PDB file of C-alpha atoms in Angstrom:
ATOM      1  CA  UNK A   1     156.283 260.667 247.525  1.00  0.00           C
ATOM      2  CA  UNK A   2     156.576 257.101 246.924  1.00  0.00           C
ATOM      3  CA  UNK A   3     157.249 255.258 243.377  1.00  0.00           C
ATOM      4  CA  UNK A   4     156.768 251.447 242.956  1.00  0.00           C
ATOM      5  CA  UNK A   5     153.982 248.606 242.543  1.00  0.00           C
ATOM      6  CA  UNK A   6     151.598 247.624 244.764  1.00  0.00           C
ATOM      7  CA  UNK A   7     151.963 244.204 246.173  1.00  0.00           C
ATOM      8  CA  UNK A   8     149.578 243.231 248.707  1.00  0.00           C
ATOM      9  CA  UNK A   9     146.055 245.467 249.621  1.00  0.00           C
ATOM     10  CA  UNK A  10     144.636 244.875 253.093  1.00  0.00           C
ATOM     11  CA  UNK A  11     141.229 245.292 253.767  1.00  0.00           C
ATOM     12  CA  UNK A  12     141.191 245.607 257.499  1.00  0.00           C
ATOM     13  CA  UNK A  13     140.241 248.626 259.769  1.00  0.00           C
ATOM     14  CA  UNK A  14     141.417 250.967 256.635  1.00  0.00           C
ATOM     15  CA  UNK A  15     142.683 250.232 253.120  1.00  0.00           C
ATOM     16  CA  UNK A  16     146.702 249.806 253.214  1.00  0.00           C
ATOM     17  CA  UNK A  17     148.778 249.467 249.839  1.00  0.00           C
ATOM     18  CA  UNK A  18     151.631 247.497 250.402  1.00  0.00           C
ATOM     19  CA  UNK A  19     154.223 248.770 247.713  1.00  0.00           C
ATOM     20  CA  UNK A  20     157.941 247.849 246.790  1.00  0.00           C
ATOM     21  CA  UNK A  21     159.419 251.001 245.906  1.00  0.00           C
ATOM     22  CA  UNK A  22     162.015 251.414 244.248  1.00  0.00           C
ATOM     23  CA  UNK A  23     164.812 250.992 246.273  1.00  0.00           C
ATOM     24  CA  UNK A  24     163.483 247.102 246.629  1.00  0.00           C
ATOM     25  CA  UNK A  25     161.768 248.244 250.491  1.00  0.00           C
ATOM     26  CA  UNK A  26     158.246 247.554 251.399  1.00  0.00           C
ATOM     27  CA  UNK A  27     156.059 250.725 252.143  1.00  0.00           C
ATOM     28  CA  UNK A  28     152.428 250.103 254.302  1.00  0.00           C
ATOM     29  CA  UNK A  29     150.769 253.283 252.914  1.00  0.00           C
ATOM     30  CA  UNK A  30     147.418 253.927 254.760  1.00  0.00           C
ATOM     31  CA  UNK A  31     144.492 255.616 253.527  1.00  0.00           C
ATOM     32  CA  UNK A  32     142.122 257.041 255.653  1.00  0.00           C
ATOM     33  CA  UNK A  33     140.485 260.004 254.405  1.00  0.00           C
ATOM     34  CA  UNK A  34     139.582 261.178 250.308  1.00  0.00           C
ATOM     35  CA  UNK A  35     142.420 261.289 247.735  1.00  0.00           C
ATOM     36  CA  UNK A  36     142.736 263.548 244.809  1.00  0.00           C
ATOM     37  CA  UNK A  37     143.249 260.467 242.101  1.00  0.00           C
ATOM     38  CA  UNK A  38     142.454 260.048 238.848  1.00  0.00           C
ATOM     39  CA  UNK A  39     140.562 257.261 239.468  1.00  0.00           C
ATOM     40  CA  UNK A  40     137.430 256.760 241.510  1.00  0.00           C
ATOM     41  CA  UNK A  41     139.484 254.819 244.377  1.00  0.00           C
ATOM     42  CA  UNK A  42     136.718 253.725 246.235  1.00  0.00           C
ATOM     43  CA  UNK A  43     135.363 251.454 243.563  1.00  0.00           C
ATOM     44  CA  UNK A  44     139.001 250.854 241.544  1.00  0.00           C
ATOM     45  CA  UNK A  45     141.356 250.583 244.116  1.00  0.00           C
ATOM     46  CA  UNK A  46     141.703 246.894 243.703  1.00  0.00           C
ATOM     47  CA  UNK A  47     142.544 247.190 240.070  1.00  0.00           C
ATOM     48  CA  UNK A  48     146.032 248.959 241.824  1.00  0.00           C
ATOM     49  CA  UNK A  49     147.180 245.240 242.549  1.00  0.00           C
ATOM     50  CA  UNK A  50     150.705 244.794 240.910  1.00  0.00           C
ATOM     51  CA  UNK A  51     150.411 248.080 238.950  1.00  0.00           C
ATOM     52  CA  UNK A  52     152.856 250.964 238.991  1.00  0.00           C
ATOM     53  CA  UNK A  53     152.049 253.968 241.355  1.00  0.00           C
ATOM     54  CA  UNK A  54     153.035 257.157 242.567  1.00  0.00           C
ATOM     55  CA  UNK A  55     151.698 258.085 245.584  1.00  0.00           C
ATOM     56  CA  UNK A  56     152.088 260.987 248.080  1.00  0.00           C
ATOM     57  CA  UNK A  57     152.170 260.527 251.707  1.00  0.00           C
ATOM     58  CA  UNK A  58     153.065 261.841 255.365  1.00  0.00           C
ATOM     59  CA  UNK A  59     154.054 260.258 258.549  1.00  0.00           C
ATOM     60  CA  UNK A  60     151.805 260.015 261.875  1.00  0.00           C
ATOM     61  CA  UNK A  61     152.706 259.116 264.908  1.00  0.00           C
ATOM     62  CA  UNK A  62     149.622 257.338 266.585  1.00  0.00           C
ATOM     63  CA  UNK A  63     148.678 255.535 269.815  1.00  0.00           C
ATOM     64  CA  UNK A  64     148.254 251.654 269.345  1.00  0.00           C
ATOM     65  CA  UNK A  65     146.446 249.894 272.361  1.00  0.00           C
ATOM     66  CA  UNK A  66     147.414 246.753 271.210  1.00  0.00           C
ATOM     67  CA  UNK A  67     151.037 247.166 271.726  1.00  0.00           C
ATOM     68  CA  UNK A  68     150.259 249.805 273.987  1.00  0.00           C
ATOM     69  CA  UNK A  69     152.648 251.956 272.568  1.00  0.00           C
ATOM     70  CA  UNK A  70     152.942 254.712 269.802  1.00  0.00           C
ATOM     71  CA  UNK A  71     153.501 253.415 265.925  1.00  0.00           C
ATOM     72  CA  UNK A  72     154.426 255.386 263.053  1.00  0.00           C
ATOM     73  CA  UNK A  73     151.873 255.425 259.752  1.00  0.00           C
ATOM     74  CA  UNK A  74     152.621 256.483 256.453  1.00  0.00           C
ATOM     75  CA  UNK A  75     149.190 257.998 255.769  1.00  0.00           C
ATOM     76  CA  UNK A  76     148.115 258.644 252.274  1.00  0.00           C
ATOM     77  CA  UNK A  77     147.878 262.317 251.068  1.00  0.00           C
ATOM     78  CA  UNK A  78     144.767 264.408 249.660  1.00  0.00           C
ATOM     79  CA  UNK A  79     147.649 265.452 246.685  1.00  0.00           C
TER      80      UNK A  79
END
């Protein structure tokens, strides 16, 4: 579980939330498959921009052909 405010939201190949937590470090959090939220995150998730979140999450380690190595994800939770 992560607790800070969003800072930055990429729209690339996924959505990532960049958030400061609280500790001051910057957290890519990547979401790739349906959340339980109390929003309708496909259609609000922009209004998350500098806003206070909670958000639960686990680590994946996945291949990335463009360093052609393995990275590490912080992938956003169903809950």
């Amino acid at each position: 579980m992560i607790n800070g405010t969003v800072s930055k939201i990429e729209k690339e190949n996924f959505i990532v939330f960049h958030v400061v937590g609280e500790n001051k470090m910057l957290n890519k959090l990547y979401w790739i498959s349906s959340v339980d939220s109390n929003l309708d995150l496909p259609k609000e998730y922009q209004t998350l921009l500098n806003k206070k979140v909670n958000i639960s999450y686990f680590t994946m380690e996945i291949f990335d052909p463009k360093i052609n190595d393995y990275k590490t994800l912080n992938i956003i939770s169903i809950n």
